[in-house]
Amino acid sequence: MDTCSIIRRIEVTYILSWFLIVGTAFAQQRFLVQPQNKSLIQGGMVILKCQVENLVGSLQWTKNYFGMGQDRTLSGFDRYKIIGSESDGVHDLMISDAKLEDDAPFQCQIAPTETTLGLVSRVAMVTILLPPDSPTIGNQSTVEVIAGRPQNITCRSDNGKPAASISWFTGGSEVTSNIHYTAVTYPNKKQDAISSLTITPTKADEGKVYECHAINAAIFAPLKVQTSLTVLYVPEVQMTVDPPLKVKESESVSFSCTGQGNPNTLTWRWYRNSAVIAGAEGRYLQITTVEPDHDKNVITCEAKNSVGSTKKDYTLHVQFGPRFSEELKHAAADIGQSATMTCNAKGNPTPAIIWTKKGSDNILSSSSSFTIQRVAESDLGIYVCTASVMGFDKITREIHLLKKGPPLVISDLEQFAKEGDIAHIECATKSIPKPNMIAWGKEAKTLEVDKLQRYSVTEEELPTGRKSVLRIVNVHSGDYGEYNCSVQNSYGMDAKVIKLKQKDAIPMAYVMGGVSGGIGVIILVGIVLFCYNRRRNREEDMATETDSTDSAVKKNKPDIKVEFKPAGSDFTGPLESWRNDYNKDHYRYSADYDELQEGRPYTNGYGFPERGDYKDYRDYEYKEDFERRYPYDRSYDSGFEPDFHPRVSGYNRPQPAAPPELHPYPNGTNALYLQDPLPLSRLSTNV
């Protein structure tokens, strides 16, 4: 064997020995036991296991991945030390009096050597457990809740580790729904647990008990707290009404409200149709005099406490008699055309409506409107609408059916104003249909009112026409004179000259003189009457001595005043009610004068002719002065004529007056006007 072969054998042997030594070393250094996760309650003791076989390198424990030193006494860590038989490879870490700072990851490590690699054990988590604080529900033993409103009851248990688990119980059973849980972690690793239970309480839940349980791994039995409910609720209101069902107009009605709430300190308020009734603040309300306007009114009482308010409503049902619900409207039509008259009335119960023609009891219709399809001459006249409600007085309304025709000016032809005052020159017209134009002129010239600073015109609707008023501010002498009022509708026109005259003031000296003279006359008349009575008494005393019976009769004979009227004389003219609605200053005939007609008086008691006895107003132009005074007259062929009232039998009616002289207007038109005749006075006879 040569030298080279020997050298190769030695090298191989050496290499094999080295691998054998290294392989043997790696096979011997290993963990037999590694640390495990541990949990313990704060203040307790825990041991983390670490056993190594054939330890070659140095061994140490780490906390939070930082080494604590290779000395088994672990200087600087008073509560930590390595325990166990070092010869057996036991290097356990013991932690005494565990604190929250010990809550960390730990590892057992072996440092590498020239011939060995370093070893690191698995991470062992040490968890320090903290029991939670006792749970609380608010700050008191009771919780105020409001009936009918969802509300949270909150239980919390703080400073636990881990966060406490919270559960709810009531009546011995666990509540599992409507719960919201939250855990809040702080930097010191402590946790607060918060649980909210949502309930919608009712009045029946008053005093109900809810219990909160809190538990975590640091304790063996749950911590408990309970609370009871105080249920607040808005007032519950009841209303009583006297009388309870319906009340008649002019009667009284009383309302009374009672309420119960929590808290039960209540304030009261009353409303009518949602509007506060001023001064009504108690539990009682009385309407002393019920009016028809109160029907369907909603009376409300409201009770209020600190939680809220509750209202109670009552709808009034007022029984009341009939009343017309719209203004009187007369009807007009052409002969042969249709005409509709309306009569709307309200009441409770709903009024019954009937139509009759004045002077007849025949019922023509029972609805609120009455239509004549083809108006004849005999249909013209006055119709009576009667509205009735059981238990109340009937009401009636007279509605005139007129024939359409040209307009008529019916104002006074002389009107007055003081100088310096405001003048109102009125031009009242009767026009069926309504006028489509009323124009003013002065001295044959049209008044352009818009260009005159002191002049203005206003119009007012009348039941059967329209009134135009010419207003002149600060009247001076140049404003006096004749004014022309022209009116036109679709059937024709009319015009009148109206004179504005100066109205003189009576001097104060005349007034004082007249007063003084009147006083003197009164005194003189008193003296004469006194003397006459004394003389008369003396004569009667003498006559009594000679003939007591006759003189007594004569002495006691009454002074009788008799006025004769025909049957139905209470009806003073078919247009009396309409005429009284107008401003009587516009007319020279008042209710104290008779309305006269041509021919004999009608004896039917209503002042209008029998059916078929109608004449056209053009046959009576000479009576235009009478016709223009009354809103409804023969000029419209309305089916009636003015009243005529004889006073005694055998009375001869006055002969018809001669036609008055007709005067042309200054502007040269064909329109004519009359001068006023004097009215006839009513007759009376003394007996």
XYZ file of C-alpha atoms in Angstrom:
687
model
C 0.000 0.000 0.000
C 1.486 3.231 -1.014
C 1.518 6.458 0.905
C -1.202 8.065 -1.149
C -3.646 5.341 -0.378
C -2.949 5.625 3.327
C -3.506 9.366 3.220
C -6.830 8.897 1.415
C -7.986 6.416 4.036
C -7.114 8.799 6.818
C -9.054 11.634 5.133
C -12.093 9.492 4.603
C -11.940 8.285 8.153
C -11.674 11.840 9.447
C -14.574 13.039 7.317
C -16.716 10.132 8.423
C -15.824 10.815 12.057
C -16.749 14.500 11.671
C -20.102 13.690 10.121
C -20.706 11.145 12.853
C -19.895 13.664 15.572
C -22.084 16.393 13.972
C -24.967 14.042 13.299
C -24.794 12.809 16.854
C -24.835 16.380 18.187
C -27.918 17.430 16.129
C -29.816 14.365 17.088
C -29.403 14.997 20.820
C -30.413 18.777 21.131
C -34.206 18.983 20.848
C -37.396 20.066 22.738
C -38.995 17.317 24.693
C -41.709 19.652 26.096
C -42.802 23.032 24.722
C -44.882 25.708 26.536
C -48.691 25.842 26.055
C -51.210 28.772 26.213
C -52.301 29.526 29.743
C -55.109 31.616 31.270
C -55.273 32.639 34.876
C -57.015 35.112 37.090
C -55.051 38.118 38.077
C -52.988 37.332 41.225
C -52.615 33.677 40.423
C -49.506 31.578 39.497
C -48.722 29.867 36.214
C -45.875 27.580 34.969
C -44.839 27.469 31.334
C -43.159 24.117 30.484
C -39.856 23.803 28.562
C -37.726 20.613 28.536
C -34.718 20.151 26.222
C -32.791 16.982 25.438
C -28.990 17.166 24.987
C -28.881 20.901 25.469
C -25.726 22.321 23.849
C -26.479 26.029 23.440
C -27.599 28.509 26.100
C -31.339 28.663 26.963
C -33.550 31.702 27.789
C -37.194 32.734 27.939
C -38.650 35.652 25.956
C -41.635 37.838 26.775
C -43.203 39.804 23.984
C -40.331 38.379 21.879
C -37.664 40.012 24.043
C -35.212 37.834 25.978
C -35.250 37.942 29.773
C -31.685 36.604 30.259
C -29.901 33.257 30.502
C -29.650 33.322 34.325
C -32.151 30.902 35.798
C -32.906 33.430 38.554
C -34.014 35.964 35.926
C -32.743 38.965 37.788
C -34.875 42.008 37.162
C -38.011 39.923 37.001
C -38.911 39.429 40.641
C -42.018 37.390 40.023
C -40.401 35.223 37.328
C -37.953 32.336 37.674
C -36.824 29.200 35.859
C -37.488 26.048 37.755
C -36.898 22.329 37.248
C -33.980 19.888 37.113
C -31.390 21.319 34.854
C -29.692 17.896 34.529
C -32.989 16.544 33.214
C -33.214 19.413 30.786
C -36.211 21.010 32.581
C -36.295 24.760 32.217
C -39.881 25.712 33.204
C -40.862 29.400 33.662
C -42.902 30.134 36.775
C -44.882 33.402 37.027
C -46.102 34.299 40.507
C -48.774 36.860 41.517
C -49.819 37.311 37.930
C -50.648 40.791 36.859
C -52.270 42.327 33.804
C -48.796 43.123 32.456
C -48.132 39.387 32.276
C -50.774 39.133 29.584
C -48.253 38.495 26.753
C -46.689 35.872 24.445
C -43.812 33.773 25.898
C -41.251 31.504 24.180
C -38.406 29.167 25.237
C -35.276 29.700 23.050
C -31.847 27.905 22.657
C -29.023 29.969 21.270
C -26.961 28.494 18.400
C -23.360 27.288 18.849
C -20.577 26.585 16.453
C -21.763 23.056 16.106
C -25.544 23.475 16.725
C -28.361 25.547 15.369
C -30.585 27.664 17.579
C -34.027 26.368 18.608
C -37.238 28.371 19.356
C -40.363 26.876 20.940
C -43.924 27.625 19.937
C -45.484 30.853 21.289
C -47.358 30.399 24.524
C -50.018 33.076 25.228
C -50.541 33.956 28.853
C -53.991 35.484 29.326
C -54.759 37.324 32.544
C -58.439 37.238 33.438
C -60.211 40.126 35.236
C -63.678 39.739 36.758
C -66.104 42.465 35.541
C -67.645 45.112 37.711
C -71.118 44.466 39.020
C -73.653 45.347 36.309
C -75.781 48.478 36.547
C -79.049 49.621 34.912
C -79.132 53.372 35.078
C -78.595 55.103 38.368
C -81.758 54.014 40.147
C -83.655 50.890 40.971
C -86.512 51.922 38.683
C -86.584 52.977 35.057
C -89.116 55.471 33.720
C -90.553 54.503 30.359
C -93.390 55.963 28.293
C -96.260 53.743 27.273
C -96.503 53.077 23.588
C -93.054 54.410 22.761
C -90.076 52.104 22.010
C -87.397 52.646 24.633
C -84.027 51.084 25.550
C -83.120 49.653 28.946
C -79.302 49.572 29.173
C -77.195 47.302 31.358
C -73.403 47.625 31.526
C -70.613 45.701 33.251
C -67.218 47.438 33.040
C -63.510 46.573 33.520
C -63.730 42.903 32.698
C -61.186 40.832 30.801
C -62.488 39.461 28.678
C -65.635 41.610 28.328
C -68.545 40.261 30.300
C -71.285 38.374 28.536
C -74.711 39.964 29.361
C -78.111 38.306 29.292
C -81.644 39.562 30.172
C -84.414 37.887 32.169
C -87.962 38.826 33.118
C -90.565 36.742 34.897
C -88.027 33.907 35.177
C -87.511 33.617 31.423
C -84.602 34.789 29.324
C -85.223 37.543 26.809
C -83.497 36.738 23.525
C -84.808 39.342 21.068
C -84.369 43.090 20.574
C -80.949 43.064 22.280
C -77.947 45.040 21.109
C -74.501 44.186 22.613
C -71.291 46.227 22.448
C -67.806 45.682 24.004
C -65.365 48.564 24.367
C -61.629 47.748 24.762
C -59.230 50.184 26.389
C -55.423 50.430 26.032
C -54.962 48.714 29.388
C -56.766 45.697 27.892
C -59.775 46.085 30.167
C -63.173 45.924 28.479
C -66.629 47.369 29.138
C -69.678 45.356 28.138
C -72.902 47.251 27.194
C -76.219 45.595 26.401
C -79.427 47.439 25.419
C -82.849 45.832 25.515
C -85.540 47.563 23.423
C -89.095 47.349 24.764
C -92.404 49.011 23.914
C -94.169 49.148 27.270
C -97.873 49.381 27.973
C -99.746 50.546 31.019
C -99.906 46.887 32.097
C -96.107 46.821 32.383
C -96.158 49.114 35.396
C -93.858 47.534 38.034
C -92.544 44.864 35.669
C -89.047 43.600 36.699
C -86.145 43.082 34.301
C -82.902 41.348 35.469
C -79.435 41.707 33.902
C -76.792 38.942 34.272
C -73.061 39.576 33.614
C -70.368 36.823 33.553
C -66.918 36.105 32.093
C -64.128 33.502 32.531
C -62.820 35.163 35.661
C -65.933 34.340 37.669
C -67.945 31.193 38.175
C -71.439 32.710 38.755
C -73.075 35.649 37.018
C -73.313 39.042 38.611
C -76.936 40.248 38.686
C -78.883 43.489 38.848
C -82.585 44.146 38.403
C -84.874 47.099 37.845
C -88.613 47.699 37.765
C -90.534 49.813 35.266
C -92.375 53.014 36.035
C -94.665 53.473 33.044
C -95.536 57.067 32.214
C -98.414 57.696 29.836
C -100.365 60.557 28.349
C -103.814 61.210 29.803
C -106.689 58.993 28.794
C -109.702 61.254 28.265
C -113.430 60.611 28.382
C -116.087 63.182 27.425
C -119.747 63.315 28.399
C -122.301 65.630 26.774
C -125.652 66.802 28.116
C -127.949 66.428 26.231
C -126.142 63.426 24.797
C -127.511 63.198 21.242
C -129.005 66.309 19.660
C -129.714 69.807 20.891
C -132.128 72.390 19.517
C -131.162 75.916 18.701
C -131.451 78.368 21.606
C -130.991 75.528 24.110
C -127.834 74.987 26.144
C -125.359 72.122 25.991
C -122.737 71.111 28.562
C -119.499 69.194 28.102
C -117.515 67.427 30.836
C -114.140 65.698 30.463
C -112.296 63.354 32.815
C -108.729 62.143 32.421
C -106.183 59.782 33.972
C -102.460 59.848 33.247
C -99.043 59.295 34.795
C -98.106 61.763 36.100
C -101.672 62.735 36.873
C -101.131 66.482 37.110
C -103.313 67.601 34.189
C -104.066 70.895 32.504
C -107.124 71.368 30.303
C -107.886 73.271 27.124
C -110.964 73.458 24.873
C -111.238 73.959 21.115
C -114.002 74.743 18.661
C -113.161 73.597 15.145
C -109.471 73.421 16.132
C -109.471 77.028 17.398
C -108.751 77.585 21.098
C -111.761 78.749 23.119
C -110.410 81.643 25.152
C -110.905 81.353 28.911
C -111.996 77.693 28.840
C -109.326 75.979 30.950
C -111.164 73.603 33.293
C -112.788 70.235 32.835
C -116.170 71.755 31.995
C -117.546 73.768 29.078
C -121.050 75.078 28.534
C -122.600 76.717 25.497
C -125.519 78.615 27.005
C -127.280 79.416 23.733
C -126.761 77.009 20.872
C -126.992 78.605 17.441
C -127.490 77.008 14.029
C -123.905 77.901 13.168
C -122.840 75.403 15.855
C -124.187 72.498 13.785
C -121.394 70.133 12.697
C -118.952 72.039 14.916
C -116.276 69.855 16.487
C -115.820 70.551 20.197
C -112.522 69.232 21.563
C -111.195 68.909 25.096
C -107.483 68.382 25.586
C -105.746 67.032 28.693
C -102.006 67.534 29.008
C -99.292 66.282 31.378
C -95.499 66.214 31.219
C -95.556 63.230 28.854
C -97.890 64.684 26.259
C -101.505 65.499 25.542
C -104.651 63.699 24.461
C -107.674 65.191 22.710
C -111.260 64.031 22.686
C -113.644 65.270 19.970
C -117.413 65.602 19.849
C -119.388 66.708 16.800
C -122.423 68.832 17.657
C -125.723 68.024 15.977
C -127.957 71.071 16.260
C -131.592 70.903 15.223
C -132.745 74.242 13.879
C -135.584 75.654 11.889
C -135.473 76.538 8.208
C -133.728 79.613 6.882
C -133.015 80.649 3.358
C -129.417 80.050 2.406
C -129.088 82.486 -0.482
C -130.246 85.955 -1.409
C -133.625 86.487 -2.983
C -133.466 86.263 -6.766
C -136.462 86.999 -8.929
C -136.883 85.347 -12.290
C -137.568 86.783 -15.718
C -138.313 85.262 -19.079
C -139.706 85.916 -22.534
C -143.128 84.537 -23.309
C -142.714 81.039 -24.666
C -139.316 80.538 -23.101
C -138.445 78.548 -19.960
C -137.943 80.115 -16.528
C -136.453 78.629 -13.384
C -136.967 79.936 -9.857
C -134.758 78.714 -7.034
C -135.333 78.637 -3.312
C -132.572 77.023 -1.288
C -133.054 76.641 2.442
C -131.052 75.012 5.161
C -132.144 73.480 8.431
C -131.674 70.373 10.506
C -133.342 68.091 9.556
C -133.265 69.177 5.906
C -136.247 71.453 5.216
C -139.148 70.362 3.030
C -139.771 72.798 0.149
C -143.099 73.434 -1.587
C -144.004 75.921 -4.306
C -147.384 77.576 -4.751
C -148.643 80.562 -6.677
C -149.812 83.377 -4.501
C -153.527 83.120 -3.953
C -153.614 79.397 -4.620
C -153.059 76.349 -2.428
C -152.097 74.062 -5.306
C -148.595 72.653 -4.811
C -146.560 73.168 -7.970
C -143.261 71.597 -6.914
C -141.489 70.118 -3.891
C -137.873 70.659 -4.926
C -135.593 73.602 -4.339
C -136.010 74.769 -7.939
C -139.182 75.218 -9.951
C -139.066 75.385 -13.760
C -141.795 76.453 -16.174
C -140.856 75.070 -19.566
C -142.918 77.506 -21.691
C -143.895 80.674 -19.897
C -147.341 82.026 -20.753
C -148.876 85.360 -19.825
C -150.893 83.602 -17.152
C -147.714 82.248 -15.552
C -146.410 85.718 -14.714
C -146.893 86.804 -11.125
C -145.791 85.973 -7.604
C -144.781 82.508 -6.476
C -144.443 81.475 -2.853
C -141.675 79.176 -1.635
C -142.385 77.599 1.764
C -139.658 75.837 3.747
C -140.572 73.764 6.806
C -138.852 71.642 9.436
C -140.892 69.574 11.865
C -141.015 71.233 15.249
C -140.178 74.718 13.939
C -142.078 77.580 12.324
C -142.384 77.642 8.569
C -140.781 80.388 6.511
C -141.939 81.729 3.164
C -140.434 83.797 0.397
C -142.160 85.499 -2.506
C -140.390 85.232 -5.833
C -141.617 87.209 -8.836
C -141.720 85.852 -12.340
C -141.410 88.862 -14.646
C -141.387 89.403 -18.355
C -138.208 90.792 -19.824
C -138.353 94.277 -21.245
C -136.518 97.561 -21.797
C -134.959 99.369 -18.810
C -136.447 102.199 -16.792
C -134.815 104.965 -14.734
C -136.646 105.243 -11.390
C -134.600 107.809 -9.412
C -135.812 111.216 -8.206
C -135.420 113.828 -10.907
C -134.327 116.439 -8.381
C -131.487 115.776 -5.973
C -129.669 118.127 -3.617
C -126.219 118.846 -2.235
C -124.636 121.664 -0.253
C -121.855 123.686 -1.749
C -118.498 122.389 -0.543
C -119.937 118.958 0.366
C -119.740 115.682 -1.550
C -122.689 115.161 -3.885
C -124.090 111.722 -4.683
C -126.347 111.810 -7.738
C -128.152 108.492 -7.898
C -129.549 106.882 -11.017
C -131.471 103.776 -9.978
C -132.701 101.604 -12.822
C -135.108 98.766 -13.178
C -133.916 96.476 -15.923
C -134.702 92.872 -16.738
C -132.301 91.677 -17.994
C -129.565 93.644 -16.224
C -128.281 96.791 -17.974
C -125.244 96.443 -20.157
C -124.576 100.189 -19.946
C -125.346 103.159 -17.695
C -123.867 106.426 -18.930
C -123.778 109.962 -17.505
C -123.899 113.257 -19.360
C -124.081 116.942 -18.482
C -125.446 119.698 -20.652
C -125.719 117.418 -23.715
C -122.128 116.234 -23.307
C -120.872 112.866 -22.163
C -119.106 113.005 -18.813
C -115.634 111.541 -19.163
C -115.316 110.704 -15.479
C -111.839 109.254 -15.828
C -110.532 112.656 -16.907
C -112.309 114.639 -14.171
C -110.464 114.703 -10.875
C -113.456 115.497 -8.688
C -115.877 113.112 -10.411
C -116.216 109.353 -9.978
C -118.872 106.724 -10.658
C -119.762 103.622 -8.647
C -122.406 101.002 -9.355
C -124.503 98.843 -7.065
C -126.544 95.802 -8.036
C -130.285 95.926 -7.242
C -132.622 92.908 -7.199
C -134.117 93.857 -10.571
C -131.679 96.378 -11.911
C -128.631 98.430 -11.115
C -127.900 101.766 -9.479
C -125.197 104.125 -10.713
C -123.968 106.877 -8.385
C -122.140 109.935 -9.712
C -119.923 111.287 -6.937
C -118.738 114.888 -6.989
C -116.193 116.039 -4.414
C -116.183 119.648 -3.104
C -119.311 120.768 -4.906
C -119.231 124.342 -6.252
C -121.716 126.437 -8.169
C -120.632 125.132 -11.564
C -121.603 121.608 -10.575
C -125.288 122.418 -10.169
C -127.491 121.771 -13.159
C -128.920 118.989 -15.273
C -127.309 115.561 -15.591
C -128.411 112.944 -18.083
C -128.536 109.286 -17.000
C -128.957 106.820 -19.868
C -129.453 103.093 -19.383
C -129.548 100.344 -21.981
C -130.140 96.614 -22.034
C -130.689 94.096 -24.807
C -134.377 95.104 -25.059
C -134.060 98.856 -25.304
C -132.989 101.989 -23.461
C -134.248 104.794 -21.224
C -132.859 108.143 -20.152
C -133.785 110.795 -17.602
C -132.530 114.260 -16.754
C -131.683 114.571 -13.065
C -131.254 118.063 -11.665
C -128.659 118.699 -8.969
C -129.844 121.627 -6.878
C -128.253 123.558 -4.073
C -129.373 122.575 -0.598
C -129.582 125.687 1.572
C -128.724 125.492 5.244
C -131.245 126.952 7.696
C -129.734 129.960 9.560
C -129.257 129.384 13.265
C -131.265 132.534 14.028
C -134.248 131.002 12.229
C -133.823 127.793 14.152
C -133.699 129.582 17.502
C -136.621 131.750 16.567
C -138.633 128.765 15.493
C -137.873 126.944 18.734
C -138.832 129.947 20.832
C -142.027 130.468 18.844
C -142.925 126.821 19.161
C -142.502 126.900 22.918
C -144.757 129.963 23.118
C -147.455 128.310 21.014
C -147.348 125.184 23.183
C -147.799 127.255 26.332
C -150.704 129.185 24.789
C -152.444 126.013 23.603
C -152.012 124.528 27.066
C -153.725 127.513 28.686
C -156.637 127.390 26.225
C -157.141 123.647 26.758
C -157.052 124.097 30.522
C -159.734 126.765 30.420
C -161.857 124.740 27.986
C -161.738 121.635 30.144
C -162.758 123.553 33.240
C -165.760 125.056 31.442
C -166.746 121.691 29.952
C -166.580 119.955 33.312
C -168.759 122.650 34.830
C -171.397 122.192 32.098
C -171.368 118.410 32.446
C -171.863 118.694 36.188
C -174.939 120.831 35.604
C -176.320 118.426 33.011
C -175.881 115.479 35.352
C -178.283 117.004 37.850
C -181.137 117.113 35.280
C -180.576 113.892 33.370
C -178.046 111.641 35.089
C -178.638 108.619 32.883
C -178.274 110.324 29.525
C -175.415 112.473 30.658
C -173.544 109.454 32.045
C -173.872 107.693 28.747
C -172.688 110.730 26.868
C -169.854 111.310 29.283
C -168.556 107.764 28.854
C -169.023 107.575 25.071
C -165.731 106.521 23.528
C -163.987 108.421 20.788
C -163.731 105.813 18.040
C -161.536 106.009 14.945
C -162.438 103.571 12.194
C -160.481 102.849 9.020
C -162.178 100.833 6.335
C -160.155 98.337 4.330
C -161.229 95.686 1.852
C -160.592 91.977 2.326
C -156.940 91.031 2.109
C -155.925 94.620 2.775
C -152.874 93.486 4.742
C -151.283 93.056 1.340
C -150.254 96.612 0.544
C -148.999 96.048 -2.949
C -147.315 93.222 -4.820
C -143.961 94.969 -4.690
C -144.165 96.343 -1.145
C -141.540 93.956 0.293
C -139.204 94.598 -2.647
C -139.694 98.345 -2.489
C -138.955 98.460 1.233
C -135.545 96.872 0.523
C -134.544 99.868 -1.577
C -133.282 103.146 -0.213
C -136.523 105.057 0.251
C -134.680 108.312 -0.372
C -134.824 107.371 -4.054
C -138.644 107.424 -4.222
C -141.219 110.067 -3.683
C -143.984 107.604 -2.837
C -143.702 105.885 0.544
C -145.692 103.083 2.097
C -148.189 105.686 3.348
C -149.626 106.182 -0.160
C -152.009 104.045 -2.197
C -151.026 102.519 -5.474
C -153.722 103.424 -7.973
C -154.680 101.759 -11.196
C -156.811 102.612 -14.192
C -160.213 100.973 -14.128
C -162.025 99.333 -11.279
C -160.111 97.813 -8.314
C -159.536 94.075 -8.310
C -161.331 92.359 -5.500
C -159.194 89.258 -5.208
C -157.386 90.715 -2.190
C -153.936 90.718 -3.815
C -154.026 93.815 -5.990
C -153.389 92.095 -9.285
C -155.867 91.146 -12.044
C -157.338 87.783 -12.788
C -155.650 85.484 -15.274
C -155.585 86.862 -18.826
C -156.387 90.463 -17.854
C -152.939 91.930 -18.701
C -152.024 95.001 -20.689
C -148.792 96.188 -22.208
C -147.029 99.010 -20.404
C -147.003 101.106 -23.577
C -150.789 101.647 -23.147
C -150.039 103.491 -19.883
C -147.288 105.901 -20.839
C -149.279 108.730 -19.311
C -148.859 106.956 -15.962
C -145.085 106.671 -16.369
C -144.575 108.699 -13.218
C -146.280 105.976 -11.167
C -144.581 103.171 -13.007
C -141.054 104.487 -12.609
C -141.562 104.650 -8.814
C -142.159 100.927 -8.363
C -139.672 98.182 -9.241
C -142.381 95.788 -10.420
C -145.253 97.262 -12.446
C -147.270 96.882 -15.580
C -144.371 97.962 -17.783
C -143.108 94.393 -17.480
C -146.533 92.776 -17.887
C -145.777 90.959 -14.656
C -149.241 89.541 -14.101
C -150.454 91.965 -11.436
C -151.436 95.597 -11.073
C -150.961 97.999 -8.145
C -153.281 97.846 -5.168
C -156.430 99.948 -4.886
C -158.134 100.187 -1.488
C -161.598 101.797 -1.265
C -162.430 102.976 2.186
C -166.285 102.944 2.259
C -168.977 101.347 0.199
C -170.056 103.401 -2.724
C -166.700 105.067 -2.947
C -166.097 106.312 -6.447
C -162.652 105.602 -7.832
C -160.762 108.683 -9.038
C -160.937 109.441 -12.695
C -157.780 108.740 -14.673
C -155.473 111.675 -14.841
C -154.769 113.353 -18.148
C -151.476 112.295 -19.704
C -148.726 114.564 -18.442
C -146.734 116.693 -20.758
C -143.684 114.983 -22.177
C -140.465 116.982 -22.507
C -137.584 116.227 -24.888
C -134.077 115.921 -23.508
C -131.740 118.822 -24.099
C -129.449 116.658 -26.195
C -132.054 116.278 -28.914
C -132.650 112.544 -28.458
C -136.105 110.972 -28.704
C -136.080 110.110 -24.989
C -138.778 111.873 -22.958
C -139.196 112.644 -19.281
C -142.063 113.664 -16.960
C -142.602 116.269 -14.331
C -143.706 114.763 -11.016
C -147.410 114.802 -10.004
C -148.343 114.927 -6.301
C -149.170 111.618 -4.541
C -152.607 110.750 -3.184
C -152.841 110.254 0.575
C -154.460 107.366 2.384
C -158.059 107.999 3.555
C -159.465 107.579 7.059
C -162.827 108.300 8.691
C -163.451 109.348 12.277
C -166.697 108.338 13.966
